[in-house]
PDB file of C-alpha atoms in Angstrom:
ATOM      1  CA  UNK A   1       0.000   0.000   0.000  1.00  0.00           C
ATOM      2  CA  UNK A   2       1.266   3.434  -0.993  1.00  0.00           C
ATOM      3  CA  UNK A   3       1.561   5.857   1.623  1.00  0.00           C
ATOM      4  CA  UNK A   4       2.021   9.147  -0.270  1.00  0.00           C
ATOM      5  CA  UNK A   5      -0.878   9.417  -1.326  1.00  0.00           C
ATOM      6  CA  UNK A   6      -2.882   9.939   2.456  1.00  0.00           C
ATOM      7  CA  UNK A   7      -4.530  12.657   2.061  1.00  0.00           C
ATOM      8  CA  UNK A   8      -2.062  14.406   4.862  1.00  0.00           C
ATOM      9  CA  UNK A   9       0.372  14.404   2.673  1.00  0.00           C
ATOM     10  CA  UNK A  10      -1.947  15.386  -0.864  1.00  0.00           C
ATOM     11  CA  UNK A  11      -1.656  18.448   1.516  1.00  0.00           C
ATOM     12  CA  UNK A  12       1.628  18.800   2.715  1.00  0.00           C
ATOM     13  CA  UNK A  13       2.438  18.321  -1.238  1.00  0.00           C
ATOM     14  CA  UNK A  14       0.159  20.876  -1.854  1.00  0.00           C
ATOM     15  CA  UNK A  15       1.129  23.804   0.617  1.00  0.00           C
ATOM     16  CA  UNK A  16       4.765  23.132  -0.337  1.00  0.00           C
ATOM     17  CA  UNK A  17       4.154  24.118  -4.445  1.00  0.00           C
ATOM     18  CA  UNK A  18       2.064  27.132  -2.665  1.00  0.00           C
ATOM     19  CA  UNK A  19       4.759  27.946  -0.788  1.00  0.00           C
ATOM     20  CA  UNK A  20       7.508  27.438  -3.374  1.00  0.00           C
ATOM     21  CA  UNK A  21       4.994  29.614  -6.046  1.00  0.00           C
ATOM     22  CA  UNK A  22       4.769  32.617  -3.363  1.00  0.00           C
ATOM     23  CA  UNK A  23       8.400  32.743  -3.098  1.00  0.00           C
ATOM     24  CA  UNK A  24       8.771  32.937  -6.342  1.00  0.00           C
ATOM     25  CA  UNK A  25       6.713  35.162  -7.156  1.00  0.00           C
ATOM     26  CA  UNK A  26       7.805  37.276  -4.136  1.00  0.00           C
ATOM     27  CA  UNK A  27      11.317  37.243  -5.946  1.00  0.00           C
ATOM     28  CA  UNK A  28       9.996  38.370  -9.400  1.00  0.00           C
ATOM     29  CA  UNK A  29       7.896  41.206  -7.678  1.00  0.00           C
ATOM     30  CA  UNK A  30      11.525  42.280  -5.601  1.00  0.00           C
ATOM     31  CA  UNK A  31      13.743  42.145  -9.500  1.00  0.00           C
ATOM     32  CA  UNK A  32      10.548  44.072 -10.865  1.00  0.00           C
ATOM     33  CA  UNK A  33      10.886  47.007  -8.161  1.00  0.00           C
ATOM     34  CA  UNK A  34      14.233  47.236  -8.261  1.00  0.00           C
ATOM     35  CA  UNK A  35      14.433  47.969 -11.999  1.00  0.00           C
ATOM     36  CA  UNK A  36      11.508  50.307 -12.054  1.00  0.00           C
ATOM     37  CA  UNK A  37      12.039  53.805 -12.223  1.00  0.00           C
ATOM     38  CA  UNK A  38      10.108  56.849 -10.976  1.00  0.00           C
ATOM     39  CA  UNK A  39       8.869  58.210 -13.860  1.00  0.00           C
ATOM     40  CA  UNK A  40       8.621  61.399 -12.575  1.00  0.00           C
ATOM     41  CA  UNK A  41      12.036  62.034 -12.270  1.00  0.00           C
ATOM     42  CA  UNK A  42      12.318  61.927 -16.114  1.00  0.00           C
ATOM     43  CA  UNK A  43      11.695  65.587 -16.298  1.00  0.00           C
ATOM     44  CA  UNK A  44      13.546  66.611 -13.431  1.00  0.00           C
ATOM     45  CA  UNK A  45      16.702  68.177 -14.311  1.00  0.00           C
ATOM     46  CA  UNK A  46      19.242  67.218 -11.789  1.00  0.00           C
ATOM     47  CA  UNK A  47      18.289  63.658 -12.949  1.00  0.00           C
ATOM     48  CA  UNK A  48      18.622  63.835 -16.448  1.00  0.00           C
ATOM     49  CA  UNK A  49      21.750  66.163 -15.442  1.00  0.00           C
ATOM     50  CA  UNK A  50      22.717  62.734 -13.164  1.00  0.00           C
ATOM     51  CA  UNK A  51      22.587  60.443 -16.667  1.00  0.00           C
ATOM     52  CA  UNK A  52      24.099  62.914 -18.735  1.00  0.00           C
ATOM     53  CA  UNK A  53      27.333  63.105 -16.120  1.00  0.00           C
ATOM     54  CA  UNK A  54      27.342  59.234 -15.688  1.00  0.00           C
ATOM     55  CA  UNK A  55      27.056  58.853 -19.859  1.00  0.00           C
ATOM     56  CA  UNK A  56      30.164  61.965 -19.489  1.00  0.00           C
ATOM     57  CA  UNK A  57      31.957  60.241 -17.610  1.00  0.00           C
ATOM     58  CA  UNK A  58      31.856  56.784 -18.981  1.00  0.00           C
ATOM     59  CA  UNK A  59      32.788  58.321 -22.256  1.00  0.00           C
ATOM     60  CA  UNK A  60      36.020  60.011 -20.692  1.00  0.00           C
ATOM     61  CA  UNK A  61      36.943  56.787 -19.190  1.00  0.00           C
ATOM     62  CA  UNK A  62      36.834  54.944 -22.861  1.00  0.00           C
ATOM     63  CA  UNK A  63      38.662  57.752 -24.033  1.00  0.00           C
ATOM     64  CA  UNK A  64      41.744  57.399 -21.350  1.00  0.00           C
ATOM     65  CA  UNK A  65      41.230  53.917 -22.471  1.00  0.00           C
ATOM     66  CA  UNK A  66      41.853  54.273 -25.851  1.00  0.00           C
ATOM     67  CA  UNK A  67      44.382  56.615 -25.731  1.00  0.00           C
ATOM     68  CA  UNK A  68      46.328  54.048 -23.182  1.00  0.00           C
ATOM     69  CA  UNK A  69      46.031  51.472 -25.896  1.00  0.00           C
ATOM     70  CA  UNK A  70      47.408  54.281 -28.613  1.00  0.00           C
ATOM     71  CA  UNK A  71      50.445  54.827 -26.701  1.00  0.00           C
ATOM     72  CA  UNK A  72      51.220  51.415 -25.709  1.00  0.00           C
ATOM     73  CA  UNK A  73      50.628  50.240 -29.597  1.00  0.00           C
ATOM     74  CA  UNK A  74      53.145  53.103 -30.376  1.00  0.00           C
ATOM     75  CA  UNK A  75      55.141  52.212 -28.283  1.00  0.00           C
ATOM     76  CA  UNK A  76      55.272  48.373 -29.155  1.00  0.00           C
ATOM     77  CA  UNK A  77      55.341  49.786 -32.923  1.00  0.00           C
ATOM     78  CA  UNK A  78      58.645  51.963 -32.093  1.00  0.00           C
ATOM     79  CA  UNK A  79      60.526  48.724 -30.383  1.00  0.00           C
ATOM     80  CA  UNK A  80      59.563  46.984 -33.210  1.00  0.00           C
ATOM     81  CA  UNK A  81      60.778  48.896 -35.793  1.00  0.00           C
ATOM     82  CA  UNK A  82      63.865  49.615 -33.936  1.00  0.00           C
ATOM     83  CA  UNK A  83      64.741  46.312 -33.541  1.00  0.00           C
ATOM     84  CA  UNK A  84      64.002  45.458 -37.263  1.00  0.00           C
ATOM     85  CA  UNK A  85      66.699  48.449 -38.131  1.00  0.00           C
ATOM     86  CA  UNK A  86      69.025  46.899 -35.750  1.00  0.00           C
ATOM     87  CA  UNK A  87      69.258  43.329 -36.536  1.00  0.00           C
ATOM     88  CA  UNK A  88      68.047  43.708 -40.400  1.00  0.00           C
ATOM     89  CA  UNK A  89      71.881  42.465 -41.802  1.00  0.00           C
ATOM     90  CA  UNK A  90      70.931  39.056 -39.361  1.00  0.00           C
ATOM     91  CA  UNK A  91      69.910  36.510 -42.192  1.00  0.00           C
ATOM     92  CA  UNK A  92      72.563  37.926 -44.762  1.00  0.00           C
ATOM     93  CA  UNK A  93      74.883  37.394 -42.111  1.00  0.00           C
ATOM     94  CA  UNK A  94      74.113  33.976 -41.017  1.00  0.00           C
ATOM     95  CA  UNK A  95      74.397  33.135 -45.121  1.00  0.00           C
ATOM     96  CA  UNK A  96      77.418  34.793 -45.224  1.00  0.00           C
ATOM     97  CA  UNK A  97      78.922  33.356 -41.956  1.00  0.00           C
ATOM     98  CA  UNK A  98      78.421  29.794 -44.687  1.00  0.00           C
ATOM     99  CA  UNK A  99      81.445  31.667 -46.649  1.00  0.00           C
ATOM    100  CA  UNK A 100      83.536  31.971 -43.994  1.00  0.00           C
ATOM    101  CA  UNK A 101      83.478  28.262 -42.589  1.00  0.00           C
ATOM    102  CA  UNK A 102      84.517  26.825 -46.098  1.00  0.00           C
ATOM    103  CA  UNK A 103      87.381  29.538 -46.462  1.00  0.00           C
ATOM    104  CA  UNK A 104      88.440  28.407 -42.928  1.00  0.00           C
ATOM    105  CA  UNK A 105      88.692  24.684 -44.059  1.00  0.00           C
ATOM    106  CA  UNK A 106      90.379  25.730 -47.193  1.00  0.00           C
ATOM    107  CA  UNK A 107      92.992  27.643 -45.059  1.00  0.00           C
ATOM    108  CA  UNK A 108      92.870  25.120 -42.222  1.00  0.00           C
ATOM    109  CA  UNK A 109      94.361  22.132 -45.065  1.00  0.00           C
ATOM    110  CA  UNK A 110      97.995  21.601 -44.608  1.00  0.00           C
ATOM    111  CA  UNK A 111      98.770  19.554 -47.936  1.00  0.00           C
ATOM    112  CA  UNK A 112      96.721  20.454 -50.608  1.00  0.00           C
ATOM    113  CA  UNK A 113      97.700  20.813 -54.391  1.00  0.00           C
ATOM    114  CA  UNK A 114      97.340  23.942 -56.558  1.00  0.00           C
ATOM    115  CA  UNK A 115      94.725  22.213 -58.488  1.00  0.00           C
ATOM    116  CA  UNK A 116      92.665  21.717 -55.261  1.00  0.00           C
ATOM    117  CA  UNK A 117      93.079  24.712 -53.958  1.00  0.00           C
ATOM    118  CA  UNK A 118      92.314  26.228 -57.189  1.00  0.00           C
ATOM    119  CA  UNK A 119      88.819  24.213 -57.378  1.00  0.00           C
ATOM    120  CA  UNK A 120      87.687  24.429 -53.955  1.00  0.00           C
ATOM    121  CA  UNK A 121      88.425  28.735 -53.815  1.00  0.00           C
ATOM    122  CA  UNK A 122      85.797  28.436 -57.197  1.00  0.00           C
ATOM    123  CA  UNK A 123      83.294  26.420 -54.732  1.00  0.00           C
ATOM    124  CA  UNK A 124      83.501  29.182 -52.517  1.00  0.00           C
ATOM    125  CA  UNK A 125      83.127  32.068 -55.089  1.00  0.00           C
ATOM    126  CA  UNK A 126      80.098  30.299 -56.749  1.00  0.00           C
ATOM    127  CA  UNK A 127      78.719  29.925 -52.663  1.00  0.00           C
ATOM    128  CA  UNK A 128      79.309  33.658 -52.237  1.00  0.00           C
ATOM    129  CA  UNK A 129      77.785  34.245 -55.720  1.00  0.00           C
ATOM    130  CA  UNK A 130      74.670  32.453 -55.323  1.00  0.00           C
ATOM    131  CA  UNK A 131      74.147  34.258 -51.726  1.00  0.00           C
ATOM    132  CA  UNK A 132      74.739  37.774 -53.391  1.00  0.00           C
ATOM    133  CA  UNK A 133      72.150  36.878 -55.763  1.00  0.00           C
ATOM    134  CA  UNK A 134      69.906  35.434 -53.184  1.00  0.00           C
ATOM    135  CA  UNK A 135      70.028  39.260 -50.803  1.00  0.00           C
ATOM    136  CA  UNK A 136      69.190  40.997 -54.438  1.00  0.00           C
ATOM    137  CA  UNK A 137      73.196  41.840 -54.811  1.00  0.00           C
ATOM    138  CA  UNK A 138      73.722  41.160 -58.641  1.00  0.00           C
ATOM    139  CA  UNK A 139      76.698  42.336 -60.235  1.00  0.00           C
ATOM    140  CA  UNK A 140      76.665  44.953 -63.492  1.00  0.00           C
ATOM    141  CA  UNK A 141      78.234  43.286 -66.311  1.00  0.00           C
ATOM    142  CA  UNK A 142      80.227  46.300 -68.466  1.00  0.00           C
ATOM    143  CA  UNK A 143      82.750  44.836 -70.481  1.00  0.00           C
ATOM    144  CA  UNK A 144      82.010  45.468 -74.373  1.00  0.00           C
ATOM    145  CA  UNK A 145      79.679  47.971 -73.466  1.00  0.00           C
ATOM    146  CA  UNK A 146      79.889  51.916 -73.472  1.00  0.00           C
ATOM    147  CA  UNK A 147      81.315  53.543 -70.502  1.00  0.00           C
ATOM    148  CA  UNK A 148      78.935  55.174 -68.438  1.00  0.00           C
ATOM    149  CA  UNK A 149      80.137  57.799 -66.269  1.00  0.00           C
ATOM    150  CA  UNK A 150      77.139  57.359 -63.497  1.00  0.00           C
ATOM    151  CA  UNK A 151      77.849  53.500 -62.678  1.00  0.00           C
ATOM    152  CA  UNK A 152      81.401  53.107 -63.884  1.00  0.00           C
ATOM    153  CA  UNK A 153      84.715  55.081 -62.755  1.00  0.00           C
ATOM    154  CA  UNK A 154      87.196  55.185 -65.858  1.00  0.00           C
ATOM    155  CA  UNK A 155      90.973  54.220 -64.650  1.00  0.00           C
ATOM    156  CA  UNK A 156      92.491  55.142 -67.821  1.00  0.00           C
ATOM    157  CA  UNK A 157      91.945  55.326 -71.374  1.00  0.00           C
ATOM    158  CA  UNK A 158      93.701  52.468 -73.442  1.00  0.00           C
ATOM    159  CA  UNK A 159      94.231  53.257 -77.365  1.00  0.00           C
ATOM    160  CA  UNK A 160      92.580  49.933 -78.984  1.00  0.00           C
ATOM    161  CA  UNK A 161      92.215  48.865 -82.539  1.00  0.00           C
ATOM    162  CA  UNK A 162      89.904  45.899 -82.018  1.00  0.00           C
ATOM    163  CA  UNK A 163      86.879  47.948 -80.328  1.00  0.00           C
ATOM    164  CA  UNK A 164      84.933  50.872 -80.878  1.00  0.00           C
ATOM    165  CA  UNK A 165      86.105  54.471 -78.790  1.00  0.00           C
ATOM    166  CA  UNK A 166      85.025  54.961 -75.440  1.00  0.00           C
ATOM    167  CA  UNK A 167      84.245  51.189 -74.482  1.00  0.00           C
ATOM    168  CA  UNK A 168      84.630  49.186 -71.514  1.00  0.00           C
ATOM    169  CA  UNK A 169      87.805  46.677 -72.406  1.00  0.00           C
ATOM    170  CA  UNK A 170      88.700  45.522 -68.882  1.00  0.00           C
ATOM    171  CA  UNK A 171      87.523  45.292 -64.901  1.00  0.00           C
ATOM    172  CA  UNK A 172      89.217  46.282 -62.289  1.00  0.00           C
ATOM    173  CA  UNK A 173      86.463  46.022 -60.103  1.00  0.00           C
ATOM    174  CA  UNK A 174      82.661  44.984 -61.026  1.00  0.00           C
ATOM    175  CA  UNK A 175      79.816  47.329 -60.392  1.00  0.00           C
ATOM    176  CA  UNK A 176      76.837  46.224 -57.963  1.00  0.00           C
ATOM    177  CA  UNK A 177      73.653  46.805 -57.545  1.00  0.00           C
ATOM    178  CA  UNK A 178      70.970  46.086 -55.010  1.00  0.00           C
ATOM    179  CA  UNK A 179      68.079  45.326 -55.795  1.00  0.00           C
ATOM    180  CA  UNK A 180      67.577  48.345 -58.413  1.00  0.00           C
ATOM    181  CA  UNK A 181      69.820  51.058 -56.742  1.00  0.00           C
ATOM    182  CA  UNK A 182      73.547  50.974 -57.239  1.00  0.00           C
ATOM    183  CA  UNK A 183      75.882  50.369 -54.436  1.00  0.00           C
ATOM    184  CA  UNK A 184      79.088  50.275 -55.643  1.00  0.00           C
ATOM    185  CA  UNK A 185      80.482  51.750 -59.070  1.00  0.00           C
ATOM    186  CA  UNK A 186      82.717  49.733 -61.283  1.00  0.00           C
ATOM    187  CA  UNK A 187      86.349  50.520 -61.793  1.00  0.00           C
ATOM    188  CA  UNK A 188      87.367  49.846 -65.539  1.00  0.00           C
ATOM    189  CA  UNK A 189      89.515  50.627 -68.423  1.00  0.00           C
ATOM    190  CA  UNK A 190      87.777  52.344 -71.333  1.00  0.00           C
ATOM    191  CA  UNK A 191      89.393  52.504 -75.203  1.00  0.00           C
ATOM    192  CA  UNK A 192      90.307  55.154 -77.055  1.00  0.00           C
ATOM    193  CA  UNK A 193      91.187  55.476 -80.748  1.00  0.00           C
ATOM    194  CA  UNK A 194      94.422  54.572 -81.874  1.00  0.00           C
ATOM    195  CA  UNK A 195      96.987  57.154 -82.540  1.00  0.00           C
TER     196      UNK A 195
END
């Protein structure tokens, strides 16, 4: 036999959902009150003067804020940039730094032939050649062509039958350029006509 349902406790069932209901509600008519407003303050002026001051000074606060963030982004940008300026040559030099092991195991051999020599200093030249290319550092090839006064520095003028006046014959030094501006002129000897 099933004791719940005795009618003594139908109505202790009962009262408690009552009860549970009033409290409830009790709570929803508290949250209610709370949020309501008298709406006769809405045309006093100290209380719209009260929202406008809040809505002032909420504003002024996002503006400290943002301008916070402003500096501290400049601030971050500056370091950055400084930085970048500062360690830019890093990657060329860590290709470069390539270079110099193989010349120090070319210097570090104790009996080595001409011949080898010879081939492995053309290794290295090629290495440094490919890495100059890589960094955007390509070399100006002049010889047979016209001398130009604004990337090439004439040594001196050499009378020559075989080539036209006032043409590149030989290099002293090659002319570079990076990327499209020139960083170092060339040093050559230019032709002349033949007395």
């Amino acid at each position: 036999m099933n004791d719940n349902n005795t009618p003594e406790n139908l109505e202790n069932q009962s009262f408690k959902k009552e009860k549970i209901a009033s409290e409830l509600q009790d709570d929803q008519d508290r949250e209610f009150a709370e949020r309501e407003v008298d709406l006769s303050q809405l045309d006093s002026p100290e209380f719209l003067l009260g929202q406008v001051k809040g809505q002032l000074v909420e504003a002024q606060q996002n503006y400290l804020r943002s301008l916070a963030d402003l500096e501290n982004f400049k601030k971050r940008a500056t370091k950055e940039r400084s930085d970048l300026l500062k360690y830019q040559g890093e990657r060329v030099i860590i290709d470069l730094l390539e270079v110099m092991d193989n010349l120090d195991l070319a210097i570090a051999q104790k009996e080595t032939s001409l011949e080898d020599l010879q081939t492995g200093l053309s290794l290295i030249h090629k290495k440094f050649n490919e890495i100059l290319t890589k960094w955007g550092v390509i070399p100006n090839e002049t010889i047979g062509q016209q001398f130009n006064p604004q990337v090439q520095e004439a040594l001196s003028l050499v009378p020559d039958l075989t080539t036209a006046p006032n043409t590149v014959i030989q290099e002293i030094k090659k002319s570079y350029s990076y990327k499209d501006k020139l960083i170092r002129p060339g040093q050559v000897i230019v032709s002349k006509e033949a007395e």
